[in-house]
Amino acid sequence: MHSPLPDLSGATLTVDLGAIRDNWRTLRGRLGRTACAAVLKADAYGLGADRVAPVLAAAGCRHFFVAHLEEGIALRPHVPEAAEISVLHGLMPGCEDIALAHNLTPVLNSLEQVEAWAALARRRETRLPAALQLDTGMSRMGLAPAELDRIAAEPHRLDGIDLRLVMSHLACAEQPDNSANGMQRLRFDVARRRLPAAPASLANSSAIFLGPTFHYDLARPGAALYGLAPTIGAPNPLHQVVRLQARVVQTRIIAAGDAVGYGLHFRADGPRRIATLAVGYADGFPRSLGHRGAAAYLGDVALPVVGAVSMDSITLDASALPEGALRPGTLVDLIGPHRSVDGLAAEAGTIGYEILSRFGRRFRRDHVDAAPAASSPVLVLEGVPS
Ligand SMILES: *Cc1c(COP(=O)(O)O)cnc(C)c1O
């Protein structure tokens, strides 16, 4: 046995795997007979795909989505061999053999990708699994209407392709009243009838809450698994998954007229206790949160951010606390019981997706799992400070 290393990290991101599992079950419960996949792109929105995937696989999830081929290759060892991993970006030219070798299912987004995959199937004299994505209005990924026309007119283009899924993606699903949702669904239905029969998928997290007509055969939630609110203006039915605690580097007392931070834009109107935390914009804490009054918390006490956000630090007005309450190394909540990811994002003028997925590589990540029956979280493995 050797003595434990001191914690060298400036902040700890605690990821509650049990909450992610509960959220997946909540979504699956909403879906009735529709299967529930899990989207693990961008390292499970920054929370650790290698840790999230086995938990969801054990809960019964059999279908995972990533964005890049490399993400699929990295994920493969962490899910059962029989689980399907679909790659949303499909195939870059020349990557077909690599996708096949790693048992990854491309989401084919263009005629060119369809042709390349079908050609590999011919060479291998086999049928190869694929999803086909249709552009129903986002103009981002998937077959354009003219490409669908070509495939509908020349169905042999799909020869050799085992069509596992026909899918599309909604642009406005978090706004239940937006007429674009129904419009995209209609286009999806019309397009599907022109293709060979295959299971269908349209719903991301938010669309699960648009009702059963959006569910089809498979839903593809990401954000909701990680605790983000699926519907704008509605209560969030999901558990919060992350807690972010940053360390105090040092504290000081400043006098009336003293300034804080780059640009000297904050000036104290009286004596203030200032605490510097070891998190900055290089860690994904948005620079736009400078001068906004956004608060960190020690227990229930709000400590407003004052001054600009630096690359490696932020400064708090800790005057509400008694002397000595904050010491070097003390952990202060940036996301926690008083502040959700969505709340922080709103103050920064962005969305929770961006906050989560940009959390810094410098954070220590602790994955905990509050087993369903247990009353308090059990630490299953400590993150390794890197
Ligand atoms: C990211 C993504 C999802 C997951 O979306 P959430 O809003 O995070 O649930 C589903 N489908 C596609 C095509 C995506 O790009």
Short mmCIF file of C-alpha atoms and ligand atoms in Angstrom, two decimals:
data_model
loop_
_atom_site.label_atom_id
_atom_site.label_comp_id
_atom_site.label_asym_id
_atom_site.label_seq_id
_atom_site.Cartn_x
_atom_site.Cartn_y
_atom_site.Cartn_z
CA MET A 1 0.00 0.00 0.00
CA HIS A 2 1.20 3.47 -0.73
CA SER A 3 -0.27 6.65 0.65
CA PRO A 4 -2.88 8.32 -1.55
CA LEU A 5 -1.68 11.08 -3.84
CA PRO A 6 -2.89 14.55 -2.93
CA ASP A 7 -5.63 15.69 -5.27
CA LEU A 8 -3.83 17.79 -7.87
CA SER A 9 -6.86 18.82 -9.87
CA GLY A 10 -8.43 22.25 -9.83
CA ALA A 11 -11.96 20.88 -9.97
CA THR A 12 -13.88 17.66 -9.58
CA LEU A 13 -16.68 16.66 -11.89
CA THR A 14 -18.79 13.99 -10.23
CA VAL A 15 -20.83 11.93 -12.68
CA ASP A 16 -23.70 9.93 -11.21
CA LEU A 17 -23.93 6.81 -13.35
CA GLY A 18 -26.97 5.65 -11.40
CA ALA A 19 -28.78 8.85 -12.36
CA ILE A 20 -27.91 8.23 -16.02
CA ARG A 21 -29.31 4.70 -15.73
CA ASP A 22 -32.48 6.02 -14.07
CA ASN A 23 -32.86 8.63 -16.79
CA TRP A 24 -32.53 5.96 -19.48
CA ARG A 25 -35.21 3.92 -17.73
CA THR A 26 -37.48 6.97 -17.45
CA LEU A 27 -37.14 7.57 -21.18
CA ARG A 28 -37.69 3.92 -22.00
CA GLY A 29 -40.80 4.01 -19.82
CA ARG A 30 -42.15 6.88 -21.90
CA LEU A 31 -41.53 4.96 -25.08
CA GLY A 32 -43.77 1.95 -24.58
CA ARG A 33 -42.81 -0.60 -27.23
CA THR A 34 -40.33 1.68 -28.96
CA ALA A 35 -36.72 0.68 -28.32
CA CYS A 36 -34.49 3.17 -26.53
CA ALA A 37 -30.95 3.68 -27.80
CA ALA A 38 -28.31 5.96 -26.21
CA VAL A 39 -26.27 8.66 -27.91
CA LEU A 40 -22.68 8.66 -26.63
CA LYS A 41 -21.06 11.07 -29.08
CA ALA A 42 -18.41 13.53 -27.87
CA ASP A 43 -17.41 11.08 -25.12
CA ALA A 44 -20.98 10.86 -23.83
CA TYR A 45 -21.34 14.64 -23.88
CA GLY A 46 -18.08 14.93 -21.98
CA LEU A 47 -19.02 12.53 -19.18
CA GLY A 48 -17.00 9.46 -20.23
CA ALA A 49 -18.46 7.09 -22.83
CA ASP A 50 -16.34 4.19 -21.53
CA ARG A 51 -18.04 4.54 -18.12
CA VAL A 52 -21.57 5.33 -19.31
CA ALA A 53 -21.85 2.61 -21.97
CA PRO A 54 -21.43 -0.47 -19.73
CA VAL A 55 -23.98 0.89 -17.25
CA LEU A 56 -26.58 1.39 -19.99
CA ALA A 57 -25.75 -1.94 -21.60
CA ALA A 58 -26.32 -3.63 -18.23
CA ALA A 59 -29.67 -1.82 -17.98
CA GLY A 60 -30.70 -3.33 -21.32
CA CYS A 61 -29.63 -0.74 -23.90
CA ARG A 62 -28.67 -2.51 -27.13
CA HIS A 63 -28.08 0.36 -29.54
CA PHE A 64 -25.53 3.16 -29.25
CA PHE A 65 -24.85 6.14 -31.45
CA VAL A 66 -21.60 8.09 -31.85
CA ALA A 67 -20.72 10.86 -34.28
CA HIS A 68 -17.27 9.85 -35.55
CA LEU A 69 -15.89 6.54 -36.70
CA GLU A 70 -13.04 6.92 -34.19
CA GLU A 71 -15.57 7.30 -31.39
CA GLY A 72 -17.16 4.05 -32.51
CA ILE A 73 -13.81 2.26 -32.53
CA ALA A 74 -13.09 3.53 -29.01
CA LEU A 75 -16.55 2.52 -27.77
CA ARG A 76 -16.61 -1.01 -29.24
CA PRO A 77 -14.75 -2.74 -26.35
CA HIS A 78 -17.10 -1.18 -23.78
CA VAL A 79 -20.38 -2.63 -25.07
CA PRO A 80 -21.43 -6.22 -25.76
CA GLU A 81 -20.42 -7.57 -29.16
CA ALA A 82 -24.10 -7.97 -30.09
CA ALA A 83 -24.88 -4.32 -29.32
CA GLU A 84 -25.12 -2.11 -32.37
CA ILE A 85 -22.96 1.00 -32.65
CA SER A 86 -24.15 3.41 -35.32
CA VAL A 87 -21.88 6.16 -36.61
CA LEU A 88 -23.88 9.30 -37.32
CA HIS A 89 -21.35 10.87 -39.66
CA GLY A 90 -21.35 7.74 -41.74
CA LEU A 91 -18.34 7.04 -43.89
CA MET A 92 -15.55 9.31 -44.95
CA PRO A 93 -14.20 8.19 -48.33
CA GLY A 94 -11.93 5.17 -47.90
CA CYS A 95 -13.06 4.30 -44.36
CA GLU A 96 -15.46 1.51 -45.30
CA ASP A 97 -13.14 -1.38 -44.43
CA ILE A 98 -12.32 0.15 -41.06
CA ALA A 99 -16.00 0.50 -40.16
CA LEU A 100 -16.62 -3.12 -41.10
CA ALA A 101 -13.55 -4.38 -39.25
CA HIS A 102 -14.79 -2.80 -36.01
CA ASN A 103 -18.35 -3.99 -36.35
CA LEU A 104 -19.73 -0.46 -36.70
CA THR A 105 -22.90 0.43 -38.56
CA PRO A 106 -22.58 3.55 -40.69
CA VAL A 107 -25.44 6.01 -40.94
CA LEU A 108 -25.35 6.56 -44.70
CA ASN A 109 -25.93 10.24 -45.42
CA SER A 110 -25.42 10.56 -49.17
CA LEU A 111 -25.60 8.59 -52.40
CA GLU A 112 -21.83 8.53 -52.38
CA GLN A 113 -21.81 6.81 -48.98
CA VAL A 114 -24.52 4.37 -50.12
CA GLU A 115 -22.48 3.53 -53.20
CA ALA A 116 -19.25 3.01 -51.24
CA TRP A 117 -20.93 0.70 -48.71
CA ALA A 118 -22.75 -1.27 -51.42
CA ALA A 119 -19.47 -1.63 -53.31
CA LEU A 120 -17.80 -3.09 -50.22
CA ALA A 121 -20.71 -5.52 -49.84
CA ARG A 122 -20.20 -6.64 -53.47
CA ARG A 123 -16.48 -7.11 -52.95
CA ARG A 124 -17.07 -9.13 -49.81
CA GLU A 125 -20.01 -10.98 -51.39
CA THR A 126 -22.16 -10.31 -48.36
CA ARG A 127 -24.84 -7.95 -47.09
CA LEU A 128 -23.69 -5.13 -44.83
CA PRO A 129 -25.81 -3.41 -42.17
CA ALA A 130 -26.49 0.30 -42.42
CA ALA A 131 -28.83 3.04 -41.34
CA LEU A 132 -30.03 5.52 -43.94
CA GLN A 133 -30.51 9.12 -42.89
CA LEU A 134 -32.95 11.39 -44.71
CA ASP A 135 -32.81 15.16 -44.65
CA THR A 136 -36.33 16.25 -43.75
CA GLY A 137 -35.59 19.92 -43.32
CA MET A 138 -32.41 20.59 -41.36
CA SER A 139 -30.10 20.63 -44.39
CA ARG A 140 -27.34 19.23 -42.25
CA MET A 141 -26.98 15.50 -42.82
CA GLY A 142 -28.79 12.83 -44.72
CA LEU A 143 -30.00 12.21 -48.24
CA ALA A 144 -31.32 15.34 -49.93
CA PRO A 145 -34.74 15.01 -51.63
CA ALA A 146 -33.14 14.65 -55.07
CA GLU A 147 -30.94 11.81 -53.79
CA LEU A 148 -33.98 10.07 -52.35
CA ASP A 149 -35.61 10.39 -55.78
CA ARG A 150 -32.63 8.60 -57.31
CA ILE A 151 -32.76 5.75 -54.81
CA ALA A 152 -36.53 5.42 -55.17
CA ALA A 153 -36.15 5.24 -58.97
CA GLU A 154 -33.13 2.92 -58.85
CA PRO A 155 -33.66 0.69 -55.79
CA HIS A 156 -30.81 -1.63 -56.90
CA ARG A 157 -28.51 1.04 -55.45
CA LEU A 158 -29.33 -0.50 -52.06
CA ASP A 159 -28.39 -4.02 -53.18
CA GLY A 160 -26.08 -5.61 -50.67
CA ILE A 161 -27.18 -3.23 -47.91
CA ASP A 162 -29.04 -4.65 -44.94
CA LEU A 163 -31.21 -1.63 -44.15
CA ARG A 164 -31.43 -1.70 -40.36
CA LEU A 165 -32.87 1.76 -39.85
CA VAL A 166 -34.28 4.72 -41.74
CA MET A 167 -33.80 7.87 -39.70
CA SER A 168 -34.03 11.62 -39.66
CA HIS A 169 -33.44 14.36 -37.09
CA LEU A 170 -35.67 17.18 -35.84
CA ALA A 171 -34.50 20.78 -35.75
CA CYS A 172 -36.92 22.14 -33.13
CA ALA A 173 -37.99 19.22 -30.94
CA GLU A 174 -37.48 21.12 -27.67
CA GLN A 175 -40.31 23.49 -28.77
CA PRO A 176 -43.50 21.41 -28.70
CA ASP A 177 -45.56 24.11 -30.41
CA ASN A 178 -43.19 24.58 -33.33
CA SER A 179 -44.93 23.54 -36.55
CA ALA A 180 -41.58 22.42 -38.01
CA ASN A 181 -41.91 19.21 -35.94
CA GLY A 182 -45.08 18.05 -37.66
CA MET A 183 -43.73 19.17 -41.02
CA GLN A 184 -40.56 17.11 -40.65
CA ARG A 185 -42.56 14.11 -39.47
CA LEU A 186 -44.79 14.33 -42.52
CA ARG A 187 -41.80 14.49 -44.86
CA PHE A 188 -40.27 11.54 -43.03
CA ASP A 189 -43.42 9.46 -43.52
CA VAL A 190 -43.69 10.35 -47.19
CA ALA A 191 -40.02 9.54 -47.79
CA ARG A 192 -40.13 6.25 -45.92
CA ARG A 193 -42.88 4.92 -48.16
CA ARG A 194 -40.55 5.26 -51.12
CA LEU A 195 -37.90 3.03 -49.53
CA PRO A 196 -37.79 -0.67 -48.68
CA ALA A 197 -39.53 -1.39 -45.38
CA ALA A 198 -37.18 -0.85 -42.43
CA PRO A 199 -37.41 0.19 -38.77
CA ALA A 200 -37.67 3.95 -38.38
CA SER A 201 -36.17 6.49 -35.97
CA LEU A 202 -36.88 10.21 -35.64
CA ALA A 203 -36.78 11.09 -31.93
CA ASN A 204 -33.92 12.63 -30.00
CA SER A 205 -34.44 13.31 -26.27
CA SER A 206 -36.86 16.18 -26.73
CA ALA A 207 -38.93 14.41 -29.36
CA ILE A 208 -39.66 11.59 -26.92
CA PHE A 209 -41.77 14.20 -25.10
CA LEU A 210 -43.63 15.25 -28.26
CA GLY A 211 -45.76 12.13 -27.96
CA PRO A 212 -46.04 8.65 -29.44
CA THR A 213 -46.45 9.78 -33.07
CA PHE A 214 -42.80 10.81 -32.97
CA HIS A 215 -41.51 7.59 -31.42
CA TYR A 216 -41.45 5.10 -34.34
CA ASP A 217 -39.32 2.00 -33.70
CA LEU A 218 -36.21 3.43 -32.03
CA ALA A 219 -35.52 6.64 -30.09
CA ARG A 220 -32.06 8.21 -29.89
CA PRO A 221 -31.76 10.23 -26.68
CA GLY A 222 -28.52 11.88 -25.63
CA ALA A 223 -29.02 15.06 -23.61
CA ALA A 224 -31.84 13.74 -21.43
CA LEU A 225 -29.68 10.83 -20.28
CA TYR A 226 -27.26 13.39 -18.91
CA GLY A 227 -29.97 15.32 -17.10
CA LEU A 228 -30.66 18.19 -19.48
CA ALA A 229 -34.25 19.40 -19.69
CA PRO A 230 -35.96 18.07 -22.83
CA THR A 231 -38.66 20.71 -23.19
CA ILE A 232 -38.27 24.47 -23.00
CA GLY A 233 -40.48 25.95 -20.31
CA ALA A 234 -41.56 22.61 -18.81
CA PRO A 235 -40.41 20.96 -15.57
CA ASN A 236 -37.43 18.65 -16.06
CA PRO A 237 -38.51 15.04 -15.38
CA LEU A 238 -34.92 13.78 -15.33
CA HIS A 239 -32.32 13.52 -12.58
CA GLN A 240 -29.40 15.89 -12.50
CA VAL A 241 -26.30 13.84 -13.30
CA VAL A 242 -23.28 16.05 -12.67
CA ARG A 243 -21.84 18.09 -9.87
CA LEU A 244 -18.92 20.42 -10.51
CA GLN A 245 -16.82 21.53 -7.57
CA ALA A 246 -13.87 23.88 -7.98
CA ARG A 247 -11.03 24.45 -5.57
CA VAL A 248 -10.19 27.70 -3.89
CA VAL A 249 -6.64 28.80 -4.80
CA GLN A 250 -6.43 31.75 -2.44
CA THR A 251 -8.49 34.46 -0.75
CA ARG A 252 -7.85 38.12 0.01
CA ILE A 253 -9.56 41.20 1.44
CA ILE A 254 -9.81 44.21 -0.83
CA ALA A 255 -10.78 47.76 0.06
CA ALA A 256 -13.35 50.14 -1.42
CA GLY A 257 -12.14 51.26 -4.85
CA ASP A 258 -9.95 48.19 -5.47
CA ALA A 259 -10.57 46.39 -8.77
CA VAL A 260 -10.71 42.70 -9.68
CA GLY A 261 -9.60 40.82 -12.77
CA TYR A 262 -8.64 41.58 -16.38
CA GLY A 263 -9.83 44.98 -17.50
CA LEU A 264 -10.38 46.05 -13.87
CA HIS A 265 -14.10 46.24 -14.61
CA PHE A 266 -15.26 45.20 -11.15
CA ARG A 267 -14.60 47.81 -8.49
CA ALA A 268 -15.45 47.17 -4.87
CA ASP A 269 -17.82 49.70 -3.28
CA GLY A 270 -16.64 48.64 0.16
CA PRO A 271 -14.34 46.07 1.75
CA ARG A 272 -14.79 42.68 0.08
CA ARG A 273 -13.50 39.17 0.60
CA ILE A 274 -12.38 37.82 -2.79
CA ALA A 275 -11.78 34.12 -3.45
CA THR A 276 -10.01 32.80 -6.55
CA LEU A 277 -11.13 29.42 -7.93
CA ALA A 278 -9.01 27.11 -10.11
CA VAL A 279 -11.44 26.95 -13.05
CA GLY A 280 -11.46 29.19 -16.10
CA TYR A 281 -12.55 29.33 -19.69
CA ALA A 282 -9.89 26.77 -20.67
CA ASP A 283 -11.98 24.35 -18.59
CA GLY A 284 -15.19 25.17 -20.41
CA PHE A 285 -16.41 27.70 -17.88
CA PRO A 286 -17.79 30.29 -20.30
CA ARG A 287 -16.01 33.62 -20.43
CA SER A 288 -19.41 35.17 -21.00
CA LEU A 289 -20.20 34.49 -17.32
CA GLY A 290 -17.85 37.25 -16.24
CA HIS A 291 -19.61 40.31 -14.76
CA ARG A 292 -22.96 38.52 -14.80
CA GLY A 293 -23.32 37.93 -11.09
CA ALA A 294 -23.64 34.19 -11.69
CA ALA A 295 -23.10 32.49 -8.38
CA ALA A 296 -21.00 29.68 -7.00
CA TYR A 297 -22.12 28.10 -3.74
CA LEU A 298 -20.56 27.00 -0.51
CA GLY A 299 -23.37 24.99 1.01
CA ASP A 300 -26.39 27.26 0.64
CA VAL A 301 -24.43 30.51 0.49
CA ALA A 302 -24.30 32.14 -2.95
CA LEU A 303 -20.94 33.63 -3.90
CA PRO A 304 -21.25 35.84 -7.01
CA VAL A 305 -18.61 35.72 -9.73
CA VAL A 306 -17.02 39.14 -9.93
CA GLY A 307 -14.62 40.38 -12.57
CA ALA A 308 -13.72 38.64 -15.80
CA VAL A 309 -13.35 34.90 -16.29
CA SER A 310 -9.65 34.14 -16.85
CA MET A 311 -8.22 31.15 -18.69
CA ASP A 312 -7.47 29.23 -15.50
CA SER A 313 -9.42 31.01 -12.78
CA ILE A 314 -12.47 32.96 -11.71
CA THR A 315 -12.91 35.32 -8.79
CA LEU A 316 -15.82 35.27 -6.35
CA ASP A 317 -17.18 37.79 -3.91
CA ALA A 318 -17.08 35.66 -0.77
CA SER A 319 -17.97 38.49 1.63
CA ALA A 320 -21.10 36.62 2.77
CA LEU A 321 -18.88 34.03 4.44
CA PRO A 322 -17.08 34.39 7.74
CA GLU A 323 -13.30 34.60 7.70
CA GLY A 324 -11.71 31.19 7.34
CA ALA A 325 -14.74 29.53 5.72
CA LEU A 326 -12.77 29.29 2.49
CA ARG A 327 -9.24 27.91 2.60
CA PRO A 328 -6.90 26.97 -0.22
CA GLY A 329 -8.25 23.65 -1.50
CA THR A 330 -11.83 24.18 -0.27
CA LEU A 331 -14.34 22.88 -2.83
CA VAL A 332 -17.06 25.26 -3.99
CA ASP A 333 -20.05 24.20 -6.12
CA LEU A 334 -20.29 25.61 -9.62
CA ILE A 335 -22.94 23.05 -10.56
CA GLY A 336 -24.72 21.36 -7.72
CA PRO A 337 -27.86 21.37 -5.60
CA HIS A 338 -28.48 25.08 -6.27
CA ARG A 339 -27.47 25.28 -9.87
CA SER A 340 -28.21 23.00 -12.80
CA VAL A 341 -26.22 22.68 -16.02
CA ASP A 342 -29.18 24.22 -17.85
CA GLY A 343 -29.24 27.11 -15.39
CA LEU A 344 -25.56 27.86 -15.85
CA ALA A 345 -25.98 27.58 -19.62
CA ALA A 346 -28.89 30.00 -19.66
CA GLU A 347 -26.89 32.59 -17.74
CA ALA A 348 -24.04 32.17 -20.21
CA GLY A 349 -26.33 32.57 -23.20
CA THR A 350 -25.84 29.01 -24.41
CA ILE A 351 -27.38 25.55 -23.99
CA GLY A 352 -26.58 22.77 -21.55
CA TYR A 353 -25.23 20.61 -24.39
CA GLU A 354 -22.39 23.06 -24.94
CA ILE A 355 -21.57 23.40 -21.24
CA LEU A 356 -21.45 19.61 -20.67
CA SER A 357 -19.54 18.64 -23.79
CA ARG A 358 -16.88 21.32 -23.29
CA PHE A 359 -16.04 20.53 -19.68
CA GLY A 360 -12.29 20.51 -19.36
CA ARG A 361 -9.87 17.67 -19.66
CA ARG A 362 -8.21 19.08 -16.53
CA PHE A 363 -11.15 18.16 -14.33
CA ARG A 364 -10.84 15.13 -12.16
CA ARG A 365 -13.82 12.94 -13.07
CA ASP A 366 -15.32 10.81 -10.32
CA HIS A 367 -17.92 8.31 -11.45
CA VAL A 368 -20.30 7.28 -8.70
CA ASP A 369 -23.20 4.89 -8.85
CA ALA A 370 -26.10 5.18 -6.48
CA ALA A 371 -27.48 1.67 -6.91
CA PRO A 372 -31.30 1.73 -7.13
CA ALA A 373 -31.81 0.22 -3.68
CA ALA A 374 -29.00 2.07 -1.93
CA SER A 375 -29.78 5.20 0.04
CA SER A 376 -26.51 7.01 -0.48
CA PRO A 377 -24.11 7.16 -3.44
CA VAL A 378 -21.36 4.57 -3.46
CA LEU A 379 -18.07 5.53 -5.00
CA VAL A 380 -17.25 2.78 -7.49
CA LEU A 381 -14.04 4.14 -8.93
CA GLU A 382 -12.12 7.32 -8.52
CA GLY A 383 -11.11 9.35 -11.52
CA VAL A 384 -7.40 9.50 -12.11
CA PRO A 385 -6.07 13.03 -12.08
CA SER A 386 -4.44 13.48 -15.48
C1 LIG B 1 -26.99 14.35 -31.10
C2 LIG B 1 -28.03 13.60 -31.83
C3 LIG B 1 -29.04 12.92 -31.14
C4 LIG B 1 -29.24 13.07 -29.66
O1 LIG B 1 -29.87 14.32 -29.44
P1 LIG B 1 -30.26 14.82 -27.98
O2 LIG B 1 -30.96 16.10 -28.25
O3 LIG B 1 -28.98 15.01 -27.24
O4 LIG B 1 -31.14 13.78 -27.38
C5 LIG B 1 -29.92 12.13 -31.87
N1 LIG B 1 -29.81 12.03 -33.21
C6 LIG B 1 -28.86 12.68 -33.91
C7 LIG B 1 -28.82 12.54 -35.39
C8 LIG B 1 -27.95 13.50 -33.26
O5 LIG B 1 -27.03 14.18 -33.95
#
